[in-house]
Amino acid sequence: MRVAAVPAGHPYVRRVTAAAGVELQDDPPVPGAPAGVWWPPVVLDPAWIRAAADDVDLLHIHFGTESFGPGHLTACLDAAHAAGWPVVFTVHDLIHPQLSDQSPYAAQLDEIVPRADALVTLTSAAAAEIRERWGREAVVLPHPSIIGDEDLPAVAVGEELRIGMHLKDLRPGTDGARATELLVDAVDTLRAGGLHASAEVRMHRTVRDPDARDDIRRRLGTAAHVRLVEHDRLSDAELHTDLAGLDACVLPYRAGTHSGWLELCWDLGVPVAAPAVGCFADQHPDDGSTATFAPGDAAALAEALTALVTGREAARPGSLARAERAAERRAMRRETDAATAAAHAQLYRDLIRGRAS
């Protein structure tokens, strides 16, 4: 089954198309862009679809639709159907984390969700919202592993509880200044309650919101137990090592749907405090690895962090318990990733057969 995925080069897409019988087509080169850059996606072009009609069996859209204006996706789906291709759309985002104004993306969802031949999403909570908004059923298939079979990075065991928060480049979905303020207050609360905790906020040197960056610098310049580290984008190995050294990680999002960052922390055995928005709490709902807090509520964040670092499921970084947890999760991911890839292959097979008949 020859699948044109948008994008093919994304790690998520490669994992869910890893089953036998699926031939993932390479991303076509983007004119004028360096090798490896897939955006704006060339596949999402009616002319490209018509030209590739005999070379592809199915179109699967994941990311990158925000690159196009109104009506473009309708034209792409019409071209795909005219070519005989079924179209699958994975609803990763009901709220787009890269956009401040959500109205164009909401309009795109209204174009593609009703017209796709099948919908996939990552959580039952997202499927429920899709059902409510569009009256359509989405197949729920969990997020695959981020790190695969990599060993847990080696980190030193420390006495002080270490809380981390990564702001990256302060994209629109990140509530950097307010999240920083909450973290400072929450750490003070933890320490007042007898927990010897400190926190580290990481942020890229180049950001999208300089005003928020300046607010964060001012606030952390006077914080006693939270320090700011500004750096270039970390390599995967550097990021994994930093996260593996945390007792808990705080997600700084103002809105969202699903979080790959949460999945990476889960792989590494790192507990996550997530704002009670989107479907974050539904990604791993039953294992105590995620605690939610009301957005803007420092006391609720402190309570969530306390539960994560002192509860029955707590496992210090560098400890045998943390290593065993990560190993157990790698084994679980091998099974669930294989099942998810097989489910994608079966979905493709059924759709292609149905379209042919």
Tab-separated table of C-alpha atoms in Angstrom:
chain	number	residue	atom	x	y	z
A	1	MET	CA	0.000	0.000	0.000
A	2	ARG	CA	1.652	3.191	-1.207
A	3	VAL	CA	0.900	5.950	1.304
A	4	ALA	CA	1.556	9.657	0.799
A	5	ALA	CA	1.703	11.052	4.339
A	6	VAL	CA	1.865	14.727	5.268
A	7	PRO	CA	4.603	14.763	6.392
A	8	ALA	CA	6.409	11.467	5.760
A	9	GLY	CA	9.596	12.533	7.539
A	10	HIS	CA	8.040	13.158	10.954
A	11	PRO	CA	9.051	10.575	13.631
A	12	TYR	CA	5.422	10.041	14.669
A	13	VAL	CA	4.423	9.250	11.088
A	14	ARG	CA	7.326	6.860	10.556
A	15	ARG	CA	6.391	4.883	13.675
A	16	VAL	CA	2.695	4.510	12.877
A	17	THR	CA	3.431	3.387	9.304
A	18	ALA	CA	6.050	0.797	10.298
A	19	ALA	CA	3.870	-2.292	9.701
A	20	ALA	CA	4.567	-4.696	6.876
A	21	GLY	CA	2.665	-3.879	3.721
A	22	VAL	CA	2.856	-0.090	4.104
A	23	GLU	CA	5.164	1.718	1.681
A	24	LEU	CA	5.595	5.268	2.937
A	25	GLN	CA	6.430	7.685	0.137
A	26	ASP	CA	9.173	10.265	0.737
A	27	ASP	CA	8.273	13.916	1.210
A	28	PRO	CA	8.703	15.687	-2.132
A	29	PRO	CA	11.409	18.379	-1.919
A	30	VAL	CA	10.137	21.866	-1.154
A	31	PRO	CA	11.390	24.319	-3.810
A	32	GLY	CA	14.039	26.632	-2.358
A	33	ALA	CA	14.121	24.884	1.038
A	34	PRO	CA	17.033	22.927	2.540
A	35	ALA	CA	16.968	19.135	2.417
A	36	GLY	CA	14.759	17.629	5.107
A	37	VAL	CA	12.350	20.576	5.277
A	38	TRP	CA	8.826	19.363	4.459
A	39	TRP	CA	6.801	22.563	4.937
A	40	PRO	CA	4.769	23.907	3.305
A	41	PRO	CA	3.891	20.334	2.265
A	42	VAL	CA	4.167	19.803	-1.480
A	43	VAL	CA	1.803	16.819	-1.297
A	44	LEU	CA	-1.075	19.119	-0.352
A	45	ASP	CA	-1.430	20.530	-3.843
A	46	PRO	CA	-4.180	19.437	-6.260
A	47	ALA	CA	-1.762	19.551	-9.196
A	48	TRP	CA	0.765	17.335	-7.386
A	49	ILE	CA	-2.005	14.889	-6.457
A	50	ARG	CA	-3.221	14.677	-10.046
A	51	ALA	CA	0.336	14.075	-11.287
A	52	ALA	CA	0.919	11.333	-8.681
A	53	ALA	CA	-2.455	9.647	-9.203
A	54	ASP	CA	-0.968	6.341	-10.430
A	55	ASP	CA	1.884	6.270	-7.890
A	56	VAL	CA	-0.026	6.471	-4.603
A	57	ASP	CA	-2.899	4.472	-3.098
A	58	LEU	CA	-3.874	6.609	-0.096
A	59	LEU	CA	-3.350	10.081	1.387
A	60	HIS	CA	-2.863	10.483	5.150
A	61	ILE	CA	-2.753	14.038	6.520
A	62	HIS	CA	-1.122	14.699	9.914
A	63	PHE	CA	0.530	18.140	10.187
A	64	GLY	CA	1.081	21.234	8.071
A	65	THR	CA	-2.396	22.260	6.998
A	66	GLU	CA	-1.960	25.720	8.547
A	67	SER	CA	0.276	26.614	5.596
A	68	PHE	CA	-2.754	27.035	3.303
A	69	GLY	CA	-5.704	29.368	2.842
A	70	PRO	CA	-9.470	28.764	2.760
A	71	GLY	CA	-10.683	26.211	0.236
A	72	HIS	CA	-7.276	24.727	-0.473
A	73	LEU	CA	-7.806	21.569	1.555
A	74	THR	CA	-11.211	21.003	-0.051
A	75	ALA	CA	-9.541	21.146	-3.451
A	76	CYS	CA	-6.868	18.673	-2.282
A	77	LEU	CA	-9.406	16.175	-0.984
A	78	ASP	CA	-11.462	16.502	-4.159
A	79	ALA	CA	-8.325	15.830	-6.218
A	80	ALA	CA	-7.396	12.832	-4.057
A	81	HIS	CA	-10.858	11.324	-4.398
A	82	ALA	CA	-10.828	11.941	-8.167
A	83	ALA	CA	-7.513	10.047	-8.274
A	84	GLY	CA	-9.111	7.142	-6.426
A	85	TRP	CA	-7.276	7.735	-3.144
A	86	PRO	CA	-8.984	7.417	0.224
A	87	VAL	CA	-8.025	10.210	2.641
A	88	VAL	CA	-7.212	9.687	6.327
A	89	PHE	CA	-6.839	12.627	8.702
A	90	THR	CA	-5.280	12.273	12.148
A	91	VAL	CA	-6.701	14.961	14.403
A	92	HIS	CA	-3.617	15.718	16.468
A	93	ASP	CA	-4.745	19.252	17.284
A	94	LEU	CA	-8.182	20.664	17.929
A	95	ILE	CA	-6.406	23.825	19.112
A	96	HIS	CA	-3.323	24.622	17.061
A	97	PRO	CA	-0.292	25.331	19.295
A	98	GLN	CA	1.531	27.362	16.643
A	99	LEU	CA	-1.259	29.887	16.047
A	100	SER	CA	-2.536	32.841	18.061
A	101	ASP	CA	-5.694	33.266	15.984
A	102	GLN	CA	-7.467	29.895	15.923
A	103	SER	CA	-10.251	30.871	13.501
A	104	PRO	CA	-8.409	29.944	10.243
A	105	TYR	CA	-7.455	26.559	11.669
A	106	ALA	CA	-10.990	25.947	12.928
A	107	ALA	CA	-12.235	26.671	9.411
A	108	GLN	CA	-9.710	24.163	8.034
A	109	LEU	CA	-10.992	21.506	10.406
A	110	ASP	CA	-14.477	22.231	9.124
A	111	GLU	CA	-13.164	21.565	5.607
A	112	ILE	CA	-11.265	18.366	6.220
A	113	VAL	CA	-13.010	16.542	9.081
A	114	PRO	CA	-16.345	16.082	7.259
A	115	ARG	CA	-14.657	15.096	3.964
A	116	ALA	CA	-11.961	12.657	5.071
A	117	ASP	CA	-12.766	8.978	4.560
A	118	ALA	CA	-11.513	8.109	8.045
A	119	LEU	CA	-10.433	10.001	11.134
A	120	VAL	CA	-7.830	8.997	13.703
A	121	THR	CA	-7.057	10.719	16.989
A	122	LEU	CA	-4.951	9.979	20.059
A	123	THR	CA	-7.349	10.025	23.017
A	124	SER	CA	-10.947	9.213	23.827
A	125	ALA	CA	-11.415	12.811	25.023
A	126	ALA	CA	-10.469	14.147	21.586
A	127	ALA	CA	-12.725	11.577	19.921
A	128	ALA	CA	-15.618	12.768	22.072
A	129	GLU	CA	-15.060	16.380	20.997
A	130	ILE	CA	-14.871	15.342	17.340
A	131	ARG	CA	-18.153	13.465	17.758
A	132	GLU	CA	-19.779	16.495	19.377
A	133	ARG	CA	-18.513	19.051	16.838
A	134	TRP	CA	-18.860	17.108	13.589
A	135	GLY	CA	-20.921	14.008	14.328
A	136	ARG	CA	-18.107	11.745	13.182
A	137	GLU	CA	-16.377	8.806	14.837
A	138	ALA	CA	-12.588	8.825	15.079
A	139	VAL	CA	-10.475	5.741	15.621
A	140	VAL	CA	-8.469	6.208	18.848
A	141	LEU	CA	-4.856	5.051	18.489
A	142	PRO	CA	-2.315	6.097	21.148
A	143	HIS	CA	0.781	8.184	20.562
A	144	PRO	CA	3.817	6.004	19.827
A	145	SER	CA	7.092	6.083	21.702
A	146	ILE	CA	9.344	9.103	21.269
A	147	ILE	CA	12.649	7.488	22.232
A	148	GLY	CA	12.035	3.905	21.087
A	149	ASP	CA	14.458	1.414	22.631
A	150	GLU	CA	17.030	3.971	23.749
A	151	ASP	CA	18.496	3.359	27.182
A	152	LEU	CA	17.640	5.800	29.960
A	153	PRO	CA	20.279	8.563	30.114
A	154	ALA	CA	22.621	8.287	33.076
A	155	VAL	CA	21.985	11.021	35.657
A	156	ALA	CA	23.282	11.577	39.165
A	157	VAL	CA	21.055	11.036	42.186
A	158	GLY	CA	20.628	14.321	44.064
A	159	GLU	CA	19.167	15.233	47.427
A	160	GLU	CA	17.218	18.260	46.187
A	161	LEU	CA	13.956	17.734	44.318
A	162	ARG	CA	14.403	19.163	40.819
A	163	ILE	CA	11.433	20.590	38.919
A	164	GLY	CA	11.833	21.574	35.273
A	165	MET	CA	9.950	23.622	32.714
A	166	HIS	CA	10.943	24.092	29.060
A	167	LEU	CA	9.598	27.178	27.307
A	168	LYS	CA	11.527	26.541	24.067
A	169	ASP	CA	10.987	29.493	21.684
A	170	LEU	CA	7.803	30.827	23.339
A	171	ARG	CA	5.424	29.771	20.594
A	172	PRO	CA	1.841	31.089	20.802
A	173	GLY	CA	0.533	28.083	22.725
A	174	THR	CA	3.096	28.622	25.496
A	175	ASP	CA	2.034	30.843	28.394
A	176	GLY	CA	5.622	31.606	29.343
A	177	ALA	CA	5.342	34.572	31.684
A	178	ARG	CA	2.355	33.303	33.656
A	179	ALA	CA	3.687	29.742	33.822
A	180	THR	CA	6.967	31.064	35.190
A	181	GLU	CA	5.165	33.092	37.867
A	182	LEU	CA	3.130	30.038	38.880
A	183	LEU	CA	6.251	27.887	39.098
A	184	VAL	CA	8.037	30.394	41.360
A	185	ASP	CA	5.061	30.524	43.718
A	186	ALA	CA	4.598	26.742	43.650
A	187	VAL	CA	8.245	26.071	44.519
A	188	ASP	CA	8.011	28.518	47.417
A	189	THR	CA	4.947	26.589	48.618
A	190	LEU	CA	6.767	23.250	48.338
A	191	ARG	CA	9.677	24.570	50.368
A	192	ALA	CA	7.381	26.077	52.978
A	193	GLY	CA	5.829	22.633	53.318
A	194	GLY	CA	9.170	21.009	54.021
A	195	LEU	CA	10.100	19.771	50.537
A	196	HIS	CA	13.644	20.751	49.534
A	197	ALA	CA	12.784	21.685	45.943
A	198	SER	CA	14.230	23.961	43.297
A	199	ALA	CA	13.326	24.559	39.677
A	200	GLU	CA	14.979	25.330	36.382
A	201	VAL	CA	13.283	27.154	33.518
A	202	ARG	CA	14.840	26.606	30.093
A	203	MET	CA	14.251	28.945	27.154
A	204	HIS	CA	15.787	29.339	23.713
A	205	ARG	CA	17.990	32.347	23.047
A	206	THR	CA	15.868	33.174	20.003
A	207	VAL	CA	12.162	33.438	20.836
A	208	ARG	CA	8.958	34.459	19.116
A	209	ASP	CA	7.764	36.722	21.926
A	210	PRO	CA	10.537	39.070	23.142
A	211	ASP	CA	8.198	40.886	25.541
A	212	ALA	CA	7.335	37.634	27.321
A	213	ARG	CA	11.034	36.743	27.396
A	214	ASP	CA	11.824	40.042	29.098
A	215	ASP	CA	9.077	39.476	31.666
A	216	ILE	CA	10.485	36.018	32.412
A	217	ARG	CA	13.994	37.384	32.817
A	218	ARG	CA	12.802	40.068	35.238
A	219	ARG	CA	10.794	37.646	37.346
A	220	LEU	CA	13.483	35.014	37.594
A	221	GLY	CA	16.138	37.598	38.267
A	222	THR	CA	14.756	37.924	41.807
A	223	ALA	CA	13.580	34.325	42.368
A	224	ALA	CA	15.472	32.535	45.121
A	225	HIS	CA	14.851	28.936	44.094
A	226	VAL	CA	14.084	29.028	40.351
A	227	ARG	CA	16.825	29.730	37.839
A	228	LEU	CA	16.658	30.574	34.144
A	229	VAL	CA	18.857	28.872	31.548
A	230	GLU	CA	18.886	30.347	28.045
A	231	HIS	CA	20.407	28.213	25.317
A	232	ASP	CA	20.259	27.208	21.674
A	233	ARG	CA	17.966	24.367	20.660
A	234	LEU	CA	19.087	21.212	22.450
A	235	SER	CA	19.993	18.035	20.606
A	236	ASP	CA	17.775	15.045	21.295
A	237	ALA	CA	20.461	13.494	23.515
A	238	GLU	CA	20.878	16.722	25.509
A	239	LEU	CA	17.126	17.089	25.933
A	240	HIS	CA	16.652	13.501	27.052
A	241	THR	CA	19.445	13.817	29.600
A	242	ASP	CA	18.014	17.042	31.007
A	243	LEU	CA	14.515	15.619	31.344
A	244	ALA	CA	15.748	12.356	32.844
A	245	GLY	CA	17.289	14.371	35.691
A	246	LEU	CA	13.933	15.851	36.756
A	247	ASP	CA	11.671	14.781	39.581
A	248	ALA	CA	8.802	16.384	37.664
A	249	CYS	CA	8.259	18.465	34.532
A	250	VAL	CA	5.694	21.274	34.263
A	251	LEU	CA	3.972	21.887	30.930
A	252	PRO	CA	3.700	25.662	30.325
A	253	TYR	CA	0.832	25.611	27.834
A	254	ARG	CA	-2.081	28.037	27.740
A	255	ALA	CA	-4.081	25.712	25.456
A	256	GLY	CA	-3.587	22.595	23.390
A	257	THR	CA	-4.894	19.148	22.564
A	258	HIS	CA	-2.171	16.502	22.807
A	259	SER	CA	1.457	16.781	23.900
A	260	GLY	CA	4.424	14.964	22.408
A	261	TRP	CA	6.475	16.458	25.255
A	262	LEU	CA	4.296	14.597	27.740
A	263	GLU	CA	4.910	11.390	25.771
A	264	LEU	CA	8.670	11.934	25.869
A	265	CYS	CA	8.534	12.405	29.635
A	266	TRP	CA	6.457	9.238	29.948
A	267	ASP	CA	9.085	7.291	28.005
A	268	LEU	CA	11.760	8.592	30.374
A	269	GLY	CA	9.744	7.855	33.514
A	270	VAL	CA	9.403	11.558	34.379
A	271	PRO	CA	6.108	12.660	36.018
A	272	VAL	CA	4.310	15.607	34.405
A	273	ALA	CA	2.244	18.434	35.866
A	274	ALA	CA	-0.084	19.584	33.092
A	275	PRO	CA	-2.647	22.387	32.956
A	276	ALA	CA	-6.202	21.093	32.920
A	277	VAL	CA	-6.809	22.015	29.278
A	278	GLY	CA	-7.105	19.978	26.113
A	279	CYS	CA	-6.661	16.218	26.379
A	280	PHE	CA	-3.335	16.055	28.239
A	281	ALA	CA	-4.842	14.205	31.198
A	282	ASP	CA	-6.274	11.571	28.847
A	283	GLN	CA	-2.951	10.554	27.303
A	284	HIS	CA	-1.931	8.328	30.236
A	285	PRO	CA	-4.932	8.552	32.544
A	286	ASP	CA	-4.527	5.558	34.807
A	287	ASP	CA	-0.893	5.277	35.885
A	288	GLY	CA	-0.342	8.333	38.090
A	289	SER	CA	2.252	9.783	35.722
A	290	THR	CA	0.304	13.018	35.072
A	291	ALA	CA	-1.237	15.413	37.581
A	292	THR	CA	-3.328	18.333	36.372
A	293	PHE	CA	-3.782	21.804	37.811
A	294	ALA	CA	-6.163	24.642	37.096
A	295	PRO	CA	-4.519	27.179	34.761
A	296	GLY	CA	-3.337	30.221	36.693
A	297	ASP	CA	-3.622	28.524	40.099
A	298	ALA	CA	-0.227	28.341	41.835
A	299	ALA	CA	-1.658	26.466	44.813
A	300	ALA	CA	-3.099	23.822	42.489
A	301	LEU	CA	0.270	23.496	40.737
A	302	ALA	CA	1.989	23.060	44.103
A	303	GLU	CA	-0.542	20.385	45.027
A	304	ALA	CA	0.004	18.574	41.722
A	305	LEU	CA	3.789	18.675	42.138
A	306	THR	CA	3.559	17.453	45.715
A	307	ALA	CA	1.494	14.475	44.590
A	308	LEU	CA	3.984	13.640	41.851
A	309	VAL	CA	7.164	13.856	43.945
A	310	THR	CA	5.882	12.298	47.181
A	311	GLY	CA	3.123	9.931	46.085
A	312	ARG	CA	3.172	6.170	45.734
A	313	GLU	CA	4.395	6.424	42.130
A	314	ALA	CA	7.299	8.789	42.862
A	315	ALA	CA	10.722	7.592	41.648
A	316	ARG	CA	13.783	9.813	41.976
A	317	PRO	CA	15.948	10.489	38.907
A	318	GLY	CA	18.969	8.211	38.807
A	319	SER	CA	17.310	5.663	41.081
A	320	LEU	CA	16.784	1.968	40.405
A	321	ALA	CA	13.026	2.553	40.622
A	322	ARG	CA	13.195	5.148	37.837
A	323	ALA	CA	15.315	2.834	35.654
A	324	GLU	CA	12.889	-0.041	36.202
A	325	ARG	CA	9.936	2.187	35.363
A	326	ALA	CA	11.512	3.327	32.100
A	327	ALA	CA	12.345	-0.282	31.179
A	328	GLU	CA	8.757	-1.364	31.849
A	329	ARG	CA	7.492	1.457	29.682
A	330	ARG	CA	9.853	0.568	26.834
A	331	ALA	CA	8.429	-2.954	26.904
A	332	MET	CA	4.867	-1.603	26.909
A	333	ARG	CA	5.647	0.723	24.014
A	334	ARG	CA	7.016	-2.122	21.906
A	335	GLU	CA	3.632	-3.822	22.152
A	336	THR	CA	1.435	-0.753	21.761
A	337	ASP	CA	3.547	0.716	18.926
A	338	ALA	CA	3.316	-2.543	16.982
A	339	ALA	CA	-0.438	-2.696	17.570
A	340	THR	CA	-0.881	0.944	16.504
A	341	ALA	CA	1.119	0.420	13.303
A	342	ALA	CA	-0.881	-2.743	12.550
A	343	ALA	CA	-4.133	-0.829	13.119
A	344	HIS	CA	-3.032	1.862	10.669
A	345	ALA	CA	-2.170	-0.783	8.079
A	346	GLN	CA	-5.554	-2.471	8.509
A	347	LEU	CA	-7.352	0.862	8.231
A	348	TYR	CA	-5.477	1.641	5.005
A	349	ARG	CA	-6.242	-1.820	3.627
A	350	ASP	CA	-9.953	-1.543	4.364
A	351	LEU	CA	-10.217	1.935	2.849
A	352	ILE	CA	-8.301	1.018	-0.312
A	353	ARG	CA	-10.426	-2.065	-0.831
A	354	GLY	CA	-13.584	-0.088	-0.192
A	355	ARG	CA	-12.601	2.647	-2.627
A	356	ALA	CA	-11.658	0.078	-5.290
A	357	SER	CA	-14.996	-1.687	-4.962
